[in-house]
């Protein structure tokens, strides 16, 4: 009794390979094969490139938030004195900071004095937000204390003030220049409150990587900020940095309890959660849209296989009369379609990964050819188009492309397998 060959035997691969190498007389099949291959390649490339850019944008945005802002802000609920004046300051901020430092998961607590003033220099004005902070605490803010993006020595911070690069550019100042800060809440006199004007030397210029931060933020030594904003012996809030920012919600209650009665907390997820949720929705929508593109590209494989089955009807009839089973015929044409999807997916993955790895020179070339201004940081918030290649995104693209390619290949392959050899050879 003859032994039945195992599925995907060598002769099945040989027949499929011969069919893929269409003759010149069957140029239509060859063209459809190349179109299918190109379509799958471009669709997978677009999917991986888009997912990597979206992941890079999210990672960069979150990093600029966590690297230049408090993970948790502790402040006091509003109080009203006998004269009807409202107050939110922290009178016992040092004791409160010590209690918060004792919470497990908290790695740094810094008292802050905050205020909005007008900065002026060289006849230019800019509205800025001043953060009064101790020099040692400022040196632990990653995005601000980064020596690769900053100018000046952060150890000289106590000798003046630190400006964001955007503020320095708007005012036209550099290291060693004088900047006047004008606050409407100055000295109280018999005639009312007079504005406070004081000049400071620019001792440090930083870039936090965020357009809005660099154009509005100024750091001032903590004690000087207390004097300037009339905050003697008090602080406005506590800046809390935790070890696991992604789990900050778990620490909100312990931090509030440690801070004491009347204390309120505001996490970075509270401040930016809406934007991050919008990014998640956009990521899902983009994946669905690009998945449709992959499906459309995979449908080209169906068109090519249908043409191939029609052109090879005589061959199928001969092979069937020679004893080739329906399963063997199905596998031959399945190999033809799956091989196209496999090669197209591999090329698309290679192009997508190369795009993500070399996005900086690619983007620089596009920006140069378009005359500049392709990326506007005032709209996007960050200064460059980032990309982050993640294994999960690549595997998702590969699984989607191969899955669709294999599934759509089954239908024309089944049609070829069920072709009646008598009908196929009747008019030959």
XYZ file of C-alpha atoms in Angstrom:
428
model
C 0.000 0.000 0.000
C 1.563 3.308 -1.038
C 2.369 5.732 1.746
C 0.625 9.143 1.658
C 3.153 12.001 1.560
C 3.268 14.247 4.616
C 1.662 17.713 4.361
C 3.882 20.413 2.865
C 6.113 17.818 1.222
C 9.090 19.041 -0.848
C 7.272 18.505 -4.144
C 4.475 20.856 -2.991
C 7.045 23.583 -2.301
C 8.659 22.908 -5.680
C 5.343 23.285 -7.553
C 4.451 26.460 -5.606
C 7.854 27.971 -6.372
C 7.451 27.247 -10.092
C 4.021 28.889 -10.079
C 5.373 31.981 -8.328
C 8.017 32.367 -11.049
C 5.453 33.063 -13.753
C 6.507 32.884 -17.373
C 6.536 35.925 -19.603
C 3.303 34.767 -21.226
C 1.682 34.885 -17.781
C 2.910 38.348 -16.988
C -0.385 39.311 -15.355
C 0.190 36.789 -12.579
C 3.720 38.036 -12.038
C 2.546 41.647 -11.890
C -0.166 40.809 -9.358
C 2.375 38.959 -7.242
C 4.661 41.992 -7.179
C 1.730 44.319 -6.420
C 0.665 42.084 -3.539
C 4.219 41.964 -2.226
C 4.606 45.741 -2.440
C 1.217 46.360 -0.830
C 1.952 44.133 2.171
C 5.411 45.687 2.554
C 4.119 49.271 2.581
C 1.180 48.458 4.863
C 3.373 46.757 7.478
C 5.946 49.539 7.186
C 3.259 52.184 7.757
C 1.846 50.272 10.726
C 5.205 49.844 12.476
C 6.324 53.404 11.704
C 3.088 54.883 13.047
C 3.077 52.748 16.187
C 6.726 53.586 16.917
C 6.126 57.322 16.479
C 3.052 57.214 18.689
C 4.942 55.263 21.355
C 7.877 57.663 21.119
C 5.638 60.710 21.395
C 3.891 59.315 24.449
C 7.171 58.302 26.111
C 8.757 61.702 25.435
C 5.696 63.582 26.638
C 5.461 61.578 29.853
C 9.225 61.874 30.412
C 9.071 65.662 30.144
C 6.221 65.688 32.661
C 7.982 63.438 35.160
C 11.411 64.947 34.535
C 10.482 68.586 35.142
C 7.387 68.533 37.373
C 6.272 67.143 40.687
C 4.809 63.669 40.680
C 2.557 64.755 43.541
C 1.817 68.306 44.671
C 0.754 68.859 48.290
C -1.042 72.101 49.099
C -3.497 73.349 51.725
C -7.196 73.899 51.400
C -8.335 77.501 51.353
C -8.515 79.317 54.691
C -10.287 82.610 55.389
C -9.045 84.888 58.192
C -11.030 87.394 60.255
C -10.483 90.109 57.645
C -11.888 87.966 54.853
C -8.497 87.283 53.216
C -7.955 83.836 51.721
C -4.778 81.850 52.297
C -3.444 78.501 51.037
C 0.130 78.650 52.333
C 1.856 75.961 54.424
C 3.076 77.577 57.680
C 4.697 74.396 59.029
C 6.082 73.206 55.711
C 9.305 71.781 57.159
C 7.503 69.484 59.595
C 5.022 68.516 56.888
C 7.862 67.739 54.468
C 9.514 65.473 57.045
C 6.294 63.528 57.557
C 5.774 63.104 53.821
C 9.375 61.919 53.363
C 8.573 59.085 55.752
C 5.964 57.633 53.384
C 7.218 54.463 51.714
C 7.814 55.092 48.009
C 8.596 58.810 48.370
C 12.171 59.673 47.376
C 12.206 63.481 47.514
C 10.136 66.325 48.975
C 10.887 69.969 48.188
C 9.032 73.041 49.536
C 8.102 75.544 46.816
C 7.138 79.188 46.621
C 5.307 80.029 43.404
C 4.223 83.245 41.786
C 3.535 84.837 38.426
C 5.492 87.956 37.494
C 6.589 90.017 34.519
C 10.204 89.544 33.386
C 11.837 92.350 31.426
C 15.230 92.866 29.797
C 16.525 94.689 26.707
C 13.149 96.366 26.263
C 11.377 92.989 25.996
C 8.764 91.586 28.345
C 7.560 88.071 29.131
C 5.050 86.685 31.578
C 6.731 83.950 33.622
C 5.995 81.655 36.525
C 8.603 81.715 39.269
C 9.388 78.589 41.286
C 11.218 79.254 44.516
C 13.222 76.122 45.318
C 16.350 75.137 47.194
C 19.444 74.691 45.012
C 20.007 71.111 46.193
C 16.447 70.187 45.199
C 16.808 71.894 41.817
C 19.904 69.819 41.091
C 17.796 66.656 41.440
C 15.275 67.601 38.740
C 16.480 65.483 35.782
C 15.288 67.608 32.871
C 16.439 70.866 34.457
C 19.815 69.699 35.736
C 20.811 67.928 32.503
C 24.265 69.330 31.590
C 23.873 68.331 27.927
C 20.931 70.677 27.356
C 21.700 73.404 29.903
C 24.057 76.359 29.925
C 25.958 77.499 32.988
C 26.765 75.791 36.276
C 23.844 74.726 38.399
C 26.066 75.145 41.465
C 25.837 78.921 40.837
C 22.057 78.880 41.053
C 22.022 80.597 44.464
C 23.830 83.602 42.927
C 20.916 84.537 40.676
C 18.020 82.862 38.885
C 17.581 80.055 36.349
C 15.666 80.685 33.131
C 14.133 78.351 30.584
C 15.650 78.605 27.120
C 12.409 80.020 25.751
C 12.345 82.791 28.360
C 15.994 83.628 27.683
C 15.310 83.767 23.950
C 12.257 86.012 24.322
C 14.186 88.422 26.547
C 17.392 88.203 24.517
C 19.578 87.435 27.544
C 22.396 85.029 28.303
C 24.486 83.949 31.247
C 25.558 86.877 33.406
C 22.900 89.286 32.091
C 20.434 91.096 34.333
C 16.684 90.410 34.269
C 14.126 92.493 36.152
C 11.199 90.742 37.767
C 8.114 92.855 38.392
C 5.450 91.616 40.792
C 2.171 93.499 41.385
C 2.103 92.266 44.990
C 4.995 94.171 46.480
C 5.496 96.376 49.507
C 2.450 97.458 51.501
C 2.411 101.219 52.122
C -0.037 103.755 53.465
C -1.157 104.372 49.900
C -1.685 100.709 49.078
C 0.493 97.952 47.661
C 3.280 99.077 45.344
C 4.738 96.786 42.691
C 8.006 95.082 43.545
C 10.815 95.423 41.011
C 14.113 93.643 41.476
C 16.952 92.726 39.125
C 18.605 89.309 39.156
C 21.597 87.846 37.355
C 20.992 84.938 34.994
C 23.158 82.191 36.486
C 21.698 79.136 34.704
C 19.688 78.444 31.531
C 17.948 75.083 31.164
C 15.871 73.211 28.608
C 13.235 70.870 30.001
C 12.320 69.532 26.554
C 8.824 71.037 26.704
C 7.999 74.206 24.792
C 5.487 75.485 27.358
C 7.860 74.939 30.284
C 10.913 76.501 28.654
C 8.964 79.640 27.677
C 7.334 80.299 31.048
C 9.406 78.876 33.891
C 11.956 80.660 36.083
C 13.616 79.171 39.172
C 14.635 81.365 42.113
C 16.418 80.405 45.355
C 13.859 79.451 47.993
C 14.759 82.047 50.649
C 14.891 84.818 48.046
C 11.478 83.766 46.720
C 10.046 83.925 50.235
C 11.217 87.526 50.550
C 10.194 88.519 47.033
C 6.633 87.140 47.280
C 6.050 88.083 50.937
C 6.055 84.431 52.009
C 8.207 84.760 55.128
C 8.358 81.456 57.040
C 5.788 79.768 54.765
C 5.702 77.797 51.520
C 3.008 77.550 48.875
C 3.211 73.798 48.287
C 5.361 70.688 48.500
C 6.827 69.039 45.414
C 6.877 65.252 45.955
C 8.835 62.811 43.789
C 8.018 59.106 44.079
C 9.900 55.990 43.019
C 7.079 54.582 40.862
C 5.264 57.448 39.091
C 2.968 55.051 37.221
C 1.580 53.906 40.608
C 1.220 57.384 42.054
C -2.495 56.920 42.752
C -1.633 54.261 45.340
C 0.442 56.838 47.236
C -2.035 59.716 47.123
C -3.899 58.714 50.267
C -0.788 57.896 52.394
C 0.822 61.210 51.368
C -2.340 63.183 52.203
C -2.589 61.466 55.584
C 1.069 62.157 56.343
C 0.708 65.804 55.352
C -1.978 66.323 57.981
C -5.389 67.893 58.305
C -6.381 70.308 55.568
C -3.784 69.016 53.103
C -4.793 68.251 49.515
C -2.854 66.333 46.857
C -2.738 66.685 43.067
C -0.887 64.043 41.048
C 0.688 64.285 37.627
C -1.957 61.905 36.326
C -4.663 64.266 37.560
C -3.008 67.089 35.635
C -2.301 65.191 32.400
C -4.630 62.201 32.590
C -7.075 63.598 30.040
C -4.349 64.102 27.458
C -2.899 60.641 28.063
C -6.334 59.036 27.707
C -6.797 60.920 24.444
C -3.468 59.492 23.256
C -4.635 55.978 24.134
C -7.827 56.437 22.130
C -5.869 57.864 19.209
C -3.453 54.933 19.317
C -6.311 52.439 19.149
C -8.006 54.290 16.293
C -4.753 54.513 14.318
C -4.146 50.782 14.786
C -7.630 49.968 13.487
C -7.249 52.258 10.462
C -3.848 50.866 9.537
C -5.132 47.332 10.082
C -7.689 48.038 7.359
C -4.801 49.049 5.073
C -3.082 45.735 5.800
C -6.348 43.931 4.990
C -6.656 45.788 1.681
C -3.064 44.866 0.822
C -3.772 41.244 1.738
C -6.777 41.206 -0.596
C -4.353 41.746 -3.483
C -3.041 38.279 -2.709
C -6.542 36.918 -3.345
C -6.664 38.645 -6.731
C -3.280 37.268 -7.701
C -4.154 33.745 -6.605
C -7.473 33.780 -8.457
C -5.618 34.733 -11.654
C -3.035 32.052 -10.931
C -5.701 29.378 -10.416
C -7.416 30.373 -13.656
C -4.159 30.236 -15.628
C -3.114 26.937 -14.062
C -6.444 25.124 -14.522
C -4.927 22.675 -17.055
C -1.978 21.974 -14.741
C -4.327 21.346 -11.821
C -6.321 18.860 -13.913
C -3.178 16.983 -14.930
C -1.841 16.911 -11.361
C -5.160 15.610 -10.063
C -5.263 12.805 -12.683
C -1.724 11.880 -11.642
C -2.956 11.300 -8.112
C -2.434 14.643 -6.387
C -5.013 15.010 -3.627
C -7.247 18.004 -2.977
C -5.257 18.730 0.165
C -2.001 18.794 -1.759
C -3.409 21.218 -4.346
C -4.767 23.419 -1.562
C -1.371 23.491 0.129
C 0.417 24.353 -3.126
C -1.656 27.470 -3.673
C -1.655 28.273 0.052
C 2.140 28.293 -0.086
C 2.010 30.685 -3.052
C -0.115 33.207 -1.159
C 1.485 32.727 2.244
C 4.985 33.077 0.779
C 4.034 36.441 -0.720
C 2.620 37.597 2.626
C 5.670 36.307 4.485
C 8.207 38.082 2.258
C 6.145 41.290 2.234
C 5.845 41.232 6.020
C 9.593 40.679 6.448
C 10.415 43.596 4.150
C 7.831 45.812 5.885
C 9.274 44.994 9.314
C 12.780 45.793 8.098
C 11.718 49.144 6.624
C 9.643 50.045 9.691
C 12.475 49.260 12.097
C 14.970 51.214 10.002
C 12.582 54.175 9.954
C 12.232 54.127 13.745
C 15.983 53.773 14.297
C 17.021 56.488 11.825
C 14.067 58.827 12.311
C 16.277 61.811 13.226
C 18.232 61.992 9.934
C 15.080 61.103 7.968
C 13.123 63.874 9.648
C 16.004 66.322 9.191
C 16.062 65.536 5.464
C 12.297 66.018 5.138
C 12.515 69.265 7.076
C 15.335 70.497 4.832
C 13.562 69.575 1.595
C 10.363 71.281 2.738
C 12.153 74.474 3.728
C 11.866 73.993 7.497
C 9.009 74.464 9.905
C 7.593 70.948 9.531
C 7.497 70.430 13.295
C 6.095 73.314 15.328
C 6.954 72.848 19.039
C 4.396 75.466 20.071
C 1.671 73.086 18.826
C 3.218 69.663 19.582
C 4.782 70.696 22.900
C 8.081 68.873 22.291
C 10.927 69.868 20.010
C 11.396 66.863 17.716
C 9.505 63.929 16.278
C 10.418 60.943 18.484
C 10.130 57.231 17.765
C 10.309 54.310 20.151
C 10.574 50.834 18.688
C 8.752 48.351 20.923
C 8.798 44.586 20.519
C 5.072 44.372 21.234
C 4.236 46.758 18.375
C 6.423 44.831 15.917
C 4.940 41.482 16.955
C 1.406 42.900 16.667
C 2.130 44.114 13.132
C 3.679 40.779 12.149
C 0.816 38.754 13.632
C -1.785 40.941 11.915
C -0.094 40.828 8.517
C 0.661 37.103 8.520
C -2.717 36.231 9.991
C -4.610 38.154 7.302
C -2.324 36.863 4.553
C -2.824 33.252 5.598
C -6.589 33.581 6.067
C -7.363 35.270 2.742
C -5.143 32.755 0.930
C -7.335 29.852 1.999
C -10.321 30.812 -0.152
C -8.688 30.798 -3.632
C -6.618 27.774 -2.563
C -9.835 25.877 -1.710
C -11.244 26.868 -5.086
C -8.210 25.379 -6.806
C -8.410 22.197 -4.717
C -12.066 21.646 -5.593
C -11.547 22.154 -9.315
C -12.933 19.166 -11.225
C -10.070 17.681 -13.291
C -12.515 16.561 -16.000
C -13.866 20.102 -16.403
C -10.341 21.503 -16.310
C -9.198 19.229 -19.202
C -12.415 19.186 -21.255
C -11.362 21.935 -23.658
C -7.619 21.204 -23.628
